């Protein structure tokens, strides 16, 4: 199939309404959208991404007021989190309405919902006029795409359309919180730091960072976020071997250390999180043989960043 690349929101939404797949920008990463009420459209997502069928999809809505269309109940913690962080990079797992096709939620009794905080995304979702199920728009197991060009790299010829928009502002996926448990539980660290969530829901259950490998969220047990090159976690650029064929990404270092051909120095953890997936893809294209990533403290956004880095290093 020939993939259409368009910046026309109405045209992009028409693919969703016809049961086709259309990738679209969000503030976190690009998503691969399909009509969440159409079981055949949902099957197409799993096919196009080569995604395991047991990994549920997040349902995207233009407005938090529409959550009741896909969730049969909104627990207090969820309502509080929604009021504080929606629209934004937060996904709430809620009891699902039985009317939702079971393929969306991988047969689970729950559904993940998110209201993205990007004007073009909200207008796109409003134009679709249906809830839009969307995983990140990469081939399963690859780094999430932060630009429409990265979507093209993985999915050109496999999906009907791409709504071309700006590069993702955050570059890291949404934080996922399960609100169906007696206490709200962090399932995936993400763009909103857990410390900020805890202001609103002090009883939030957050596992040890290294426990992330224990799959609470089905998607987290699959190989994830990994580029096609070995990734090593280090404490500084001084640990890099074979600098000619390697690359390094990390926080700003003294200028005297910048002797490698491929170094990405980031001035903050936010910038590091923003640049990581893009840099991984760039290293692959450049034929880099080894990627060294600087460790950061497991706090704030660093928790989500370290989660992705550990997974990539497990590769
Ligand atoms: O920022 C994001 O969340 C991006 C953009 C496109 O919105 N989406 C995204 O989707 O990262 P995906 O499919 O790559 O990751 C969704 C994660 C997976 O780990 C999945 O297992 C989890 O959310 N998830 C979705 N629905 C769930 C549910 N009902 N119960 C538990 N986990 C769920
Ligand atoms: Mg993904």
Coordinates of C-alpha atoms and ligand atoms in Angstrom, one line a residue:
X1 CA 0.0 0.0 0.0
X2 CA 1.1 3.6 -0.6
X3 CA 1.2 5.6 2.6
X4 CA -0.2 9.1 2.3
X5 CA 1.6 11.9 4.2
X6 CA -0.6 14.8 5.0
X7 CA -0.7 17.8 7.2
X8 CA -4.5 18.1 6.6
X9 CA -6.3 17.2 9.8
X10 CA -9.6 16.5 8.1
X11 CA -8.0 14.2 5.5
X12 CA -6.1 12.3 8.2
X13 CA -9.2 11.9 10.3
X14 CA -11.1 10.5 7.3
X15 CA -8.8 7.5 7.2
X16 CA -9.7 6.7 10.8
X17 CA -13.4 7.0 10.1
X18 CA -13.1 4.6 7.2
X19 CA -11.4 1.9 9.4
X20 CA -7.9 2.6 8.2
X21 CA -4.7 3.3 10.2
X22 CA -3.4 6.8 10.5
X23 CA -0.3 7.8 12.6
X24 CA -0.5 11.2 14.3
X25 CA 1.7 13.4 16.5
X26 CA 1.3 13.8 20.3
X27 CA 3.3 15.6 22.9
X28 CA 5.0 12.4 24.0
X29 CA 5.6 10.3 20.8
X30 CA 3.8 9.6 17.6
X31 CA 0.8 7.3 17.8
X32 CA -0.6 4.8 15.3
X33 CA -4.3 5.4 15.4
X34 CA -7.4 3.3 14.6
X35 CA -11.1 3.6 15.4
X36 CA -11.4 2.0 18.8
X37 CA -14.9 0.9 18.1
X38 CA -14.0 -1.0 14.9
X39 CA -12.6 -4.5 15.6
X40 CA -11.1 -4.9 12.1
X41 CA -9.3 -1.6 12.4
X42 CA -7.9 -2.7 15.7
X43 CA -6.6 -6.0 14.1
X44 CA -4.8 -3.8 11.5
X45 CA -2.8 -2.1 14.3
X46 CA -1.4 -5.4 15.6
X47 CA -0.6 -6.5 12.0
X48 CA 1.1 -3.3 10.9
X49 CA 3.3 -3.1 14.1
X50 CA 3.8 -6.8 14.4
X51 CA 2.6 -6.3 18.0
X52 CA 1.9 -9.3 20.3
X53 CA -1.9 -9.6 20.7
X54 CA -1.6 -9.7 24.5
X55 CA -0.4 -6.0 24.7
X56 CA -3.4 -3.7 25.2
X57 CA -3.8 -0.3 23.4
X58 CA -4.3 3.1 24.9
X59 CA -7.6 4.8 23.9
X60 CA -7.0 8.5 23.0
X61 CA -9.8 11.1 23.5
X62 CA -10.1 14.8 22.5
X63 CA -11.5 15.6 25.9
X64 CA -11.5 14.1 29.4
X65 CA -15.3 14.5 29.5
X66 CA -15.5 11.6 27.1
X67 CA -13.8 9.1 29.4
X68 CA -17.2 7.7 30.4
X69 CA -17.7 6.5 26.8
X70 CA -15.0 3.9 27.2
X71 CA -14.8 3.4 31.0
X72 CA -17.7 2.1 33.0
X73 CA -16.5 3.7 36.2
X74 CA -14.2 6.5 37.2
X75 CA -12.7 5.9 40.7
X76 CA -12.0 8.9 42.9
X77 CA -8.2 8.7 42.4
X78 CA -8.7 8.6 38.6
X79 CA -11.0 11.7 38.7
X80 CA -8.4 13.6 40.8
X81 CA -5.6 12.6 38.5
X82 CA -7.7 13.5 35.4
X83 CA -8.5 16.9 36.9
X84 CA -4.8 17.6 37.6
X85 CA -3.1 16.2 34.6
X86 CA -5.5 15.9 31.7
X87 CA -4.9 16.9 29.0
X88 CA -1.3 15.7 29.4
X89 CA 1.1 12.8 29.2
X90 CA -0.8 10.6 31.6
X91 CA -2.7 7.3 30.9
X92 CA -5.2 6.1 33.4
X93 CA -6.2 2.4 33.5
X94 CA -9.9 2.1 34.3
X95 CA -12.7 -0.5 34.3
X96 CA -13.7 -0.8 30.6
X97 CA -17.1 -0.7 29.0
X98 CA -18.0 -4.1 27.6
X99 CA -19.1 -2.4 24.4
X100 CA -15.4 -1.7 23.5
X101 CA -14.0 -4.4 21.2
X102 CA -11.9 -6.8 23.3
X103 CA -9.0 -6.5 20.9
X104 CA -8.3 -3.0 22.1
X105 CA -7.6 -4.1 25.6
X106 CA -6.1 -7.5 24.8
X107 CA -9.1 -9.2 26.5
X108 CA -8.5 -7.4 29.8
X109 CA -11.4 -6.0 31.8
X110 CA -9.7 -2.6 31.9
X111 CA -8.9 0.1 29.4
X112 CA -6.1 2.7 29.3
X113 CA -7.3 6.3 28.4
X114 CA -5.3 9.4 27.6
X115 CA -6.1 12.9 26.5
X116 CA -3.0 14.3 24.7
X117 CA -2.0 17.9 25.2
X118 CA -1.2 19.1 21.7
X119 CA -3.6 21.3 19.8
X120 CA -3.2 19.5 16.5
X121 CA -3.8 16.1 18.2
X122 CA -6.9 17.4 19.9
X123 CA -8.3 18.8 16.6
X124 CA -7.4 15.5 14.9
X125 CA -9.2 13.4 17.6
X126 CA -12.2 15.7 17.5
X127 CA -12.4 15.3 13.7
X128 CA -12.2 11.5 14.0
X129 CA -15.4 11.7 16.1
X130 CA -14.6 8.2 17.7
X131 CA -12.3 7.1 20.5
X132 CA -8.9 6.4 18.8
X133 CA -6.9 3.4 20.0
X134 CA -3.2 4.1 19.4
X135 CA 0.1 2.5 20.4
X136 CA 3.4 4.2 19.6
X137 CA 3.8 4.3 15.8
X138 CA 6.9 2.1 15.7
X139 CA 7.5 -1.5 14.7
X140 CA 7.1 -3.6 17.9
X141 CA 10.3 -3.6 19.9
X142 CA 11.8 -0.5 18.2
X143 CA 12.3 2.9 19.8
X144 CA 9.2 5.0 19.8
X145 CA 9.0 7.6 17.0
X146 CA 9.4 11.2 17.9
X147 CA 9.1 12.6 14.4
X148 CA 7.0 11.7 11.4
X149 CA 10.1 10.8 9.6
X150 CA 10.8 8.1 12.2
X151 CA 7.2 6.8 11.6
X152 CA 8.0 6.6 7.9
X153 CA 11.2 4.6 8.7
X154 CA 9.3 1.9 10.4
X155 CA 5.8 1.9 8.8
X156 CA 6.0 3.3 5.3
X157 CA 3.9 1.0 3.0
X158 CA 2.3 -0.7 6.0
X159 CA -0.3 1.9 7.0
X160 CA -2.7 4.1 5.1
X161 CA -1.6 7.6 6.3
X162 CA 0.5 9.8 8.5
X163 CA -0.6 13.2 9.9
X164 CA 2.7 15.0 9.7
X165 CA 3.2 17.4 12.6
X166 CA 5.9 18.8 14.8
X167 CA 8.6 16.7 16.5
X168 CA 7.3 15.4 19.8
X169 CA 7.9 17.9 22.6
X170 CA 8.6 15.3 25.3
X171 CA 10.1 12.4 23.4
X172 CA 9.2 9.9 26.1
X173 CA 5.9 8.0 26.5
X174 CA 3.1 8.8 28.9
X175 CA 3.0 7.7 32.6
X176 CA 0.6 4.8 33.1
X177 CA -1.3 4.5 36.4
X178 CA -3.7 1.7 37.2
X179 CA -6.8 3.1 39.0
X180 CA -8.6 -0.2 39.3
X181 CA -6.5 -1.4 42.2
X182 CA -7.4 -0.4 45.8
X183 CA -4.5 2.1 45.7
X184 CA -3.5 3.7 42.4
X185 CA -0.5 1.9 41.1
X186 CA 2.3 3.0 38.7
X187 CA 2.5 0.7 35.7
X188 CA 4.9 2.6 33.5
X189 CA 7.1 5.5 34.5
X190 CA 6.8 8.3 31.9
X191 CA 6.7 11.9 31.0
X192 CA 5.0 13.0 34.3
X193 CA 7.3 12.2 37.2
X194 CA 5.7 10.0 39.9
X195 CA 6.6 12.7 42.5
X196 CA 4.2 15.0 40.8
X197 CA 1.4 12.4 40.8
X198 CA 2.0 11.7 44.5
X199 CA 1.0 15.3 45.3
X200 CA -2.5 14.4 44.0
X201 CA -2.7 10.8 45.1
X202 CA -0.3 10.3 48.1
X203 CA -1.2 6.6 48.3
X204 CA 0.3 5.9 44.8
X205 CA 2.1 2.6 44.8
X206 CA 5.4 2.8 43.0
X207 CA 7.7 -0.2 42.8
X208 CA 11.5 -0.1 43.0
X209 CA 12.9 1.2 39.7
X210 CA 14.7 -2.1 38.9
X211 CA 11.4 -4.0 39.4
X212 CA 10.2 -2.5 36.2
X213 CA 11.1 -5.8 34.6
X214 CA 8.3 -7.5 36.6
X215 CA 5.4 -7.0 34.3
X216 CA 2.4 -5.3 35.8
X217 CA 1.5 -3.7 32.5
X218 CA 1.4 -6.3 29.8
X219 CA 3.4 -4.2 27.4
X220 CA 6.3 -3.9 29.8
X221 CA 7.2 -7.6 29.6
X222 CA 8.0 -7.4 25.9
X223 CA 11.4 -6.4 24.5
X224 CA 11.1 -2.7 24.2
X225 CA 12.6 0.6 23.2
X226 CA 15.6 -1.2 21.7
X227 CA 17.6 0.0 18.7
X228 CA 19.3 -2.5 16.5
X229 CA 22.6 -1.9 18.2
X230 CA 24.1 -2.8 21.6
X231 CA 23.4 -0.3 24.3
X232 CA 25.6 0.1 27.4
X233 CA 24.9 2.1 30.5
X234 CA 27.9 4.0 31.9
X235 CA 28.6 6.6 34.5
X236 CA 30.7 8.8 32.2
X237 CA 32.1 9.2 28.7
X238 CA 35.5 8.0 30.1
X239 CA 34.1 4.4 30.0
X240 CA 33.6 4.5 26.2
X241 CA 35.7 1.9 24.3
X242 CA 36.4 2.1 20.6
X243 CA 35.2 5.7 20.3
X244 CA 35.5 5.8 16.5
X245 CA 32.7 3.3 16.1
X246 CA 30.7 4.1 19.2
X247 CA 28.4 6.9 20.2
X248 CA 27.6 8.5 23.6
X249 CA 24.6 10.3 24.9
X250 CA 24.4 11.9 28.3
X251 CA 24.5 15.1 30.4
X252 CA 26.8 18.0 29.7
X253 CA 30.4 17.2 30.3
X254 CA 33.6 19.3 30.4
X255 CA 34.6 20.2 26.8
X256 CA 37.8 18.4 27.2
X257 CA 35.8 15.1 27.0
X258 CA 34.3 15.8 23.7
X259 CA 36.7 13.8 21.5
X260 CA 34.3 11.3 20.0
X261 CA 32.8 11.8 16.5
X262 CA 29.3 11.0 17.8
X263 CA 28.4 12.6 21.1
X264 CA 25.1 14.0 22.2
X265 CA 25.4 16.2 25.2
X266 CA 22.1 17.2 26.8
X267 CA 21.8 20.1 29.2
X268 CA 19.2 18.5 31.4
X269 CA 17.4 15.2 32.1
X270 CA 14.4 16.6 30.1
X271 CA 16.6 17.2 27.1
X272 CA 18.2 13.7 27.5
X273 CA 14.7 12.1 27.6
X274 CA 13.6 14.2 24.6
X275 CA 16.6 13.3 22.5
X276 CA 17.2 9.6 23.3
X277 CA 15.0 7.8 20.8
X278 CA 15.9 10.1 18.0
X279 CA 19.6 9.7 18.8
X280 CA 19.2 5.9 18.8
X281 CA 17.7 5.9 15.4
X282 CA 20.3 8.3 14.1
X283 CA 23.1 6.0 15.4
X284 CA 21.5 3.1 13.6
X285 CA 21.4 5.0 10.3
X286 CA 25.1 6.0 10.7
X287 CA 26.1 2.4 11.3
X288 CA 27.3 3.0 14.9
X289 CA 28.3 -0.3 16.5
X290 CA 27.8 0.5 20.1
X291 CA 25.8 3.1 22.0
X292 CA 26.9 4.3 25.5
X293 CA 24.2 6.0 27.6
X294 CA 25.1 7.9 30.8
X295 CA 23.1 6.7 33.9
X296 CA 21.1 9.3 35.7
X297 CA 19.5 9.3 39.2
X298 CA 16.2 7.3 39.4
X299 CA 14.2 10.4 40.4
X300 CA 11.9 12.8 38.7
X301 CA 11.9 12.3 34.9
X302 CA 15.1 10.3 35.5
X303 CA 13.1 7.4 36.6
X304 CA 11.3 7.0 33.3
X305 CA 14.5 7.7 31.4
X306 CA 16.4 5.0 33.3
X307 CA 13.5 2.6 32.8
X308 CA 13.9 3.0 29.0
X309 CA 17.7 2.8 29.2
X310 CA 17.7 -0.4 31.2
X311 CA 15.3 -2.0 28.7
X312 CA 17.4 -0.9 25.8
X313 CA 20.5 -2.3 27.5
X314 CA 18.8 -5.6 28.1
X315 CA 18.0 -5.7 24.4
Ligands
LIG1 O1 2.7 8.4 25.3 C1 2.1 7.4 25.0 O2 1.5 6.7 25.9 C2 2.0 6.9 23.6 C3 1.2 7.9 22.8 C4 1.0 7.5 21.3 O3 0.0 8.2 23.4 N1 1.5 5.6 23.5 C5 2.1 4.5 23.9 O4 1.4 3.3 23.6 O5 3.2 4.5 24.4 P1 2.1 1.9 23.7 O6 1.1 0.9 23.2 O7 3.4 1.9 23.0 O8 2.3 1.6 25.2 C6 1.1 1.5 26.0 C7 1.4 0.9 27.4 C8 1.8 -0.5 27.3 O9 2.9 -0.8 28.2 C9 0.5 -1.3 27.6 O10 0.8 -2.5 28.2 C10 0.0 -0.3 28.7 O11 0.3 1.0 28.2 N2 -1.5 -0.5 28.8 C11 -2.4 -0.1 27.9 N3 -3.7 -0.4 28.3 C12 -3.5 -1.1 29.5 C13 -4.4 -1.8 30.4 N4 -5.7 -1.8 30.2 N5 -3.9 -2.3 31.5 C14 -2.6 -2.3 31.7 N6 -1.7 -1.7 30.9 C15 -2.1 -1.1 29.8
LIG2 MG1 5.2 1.5 22.4

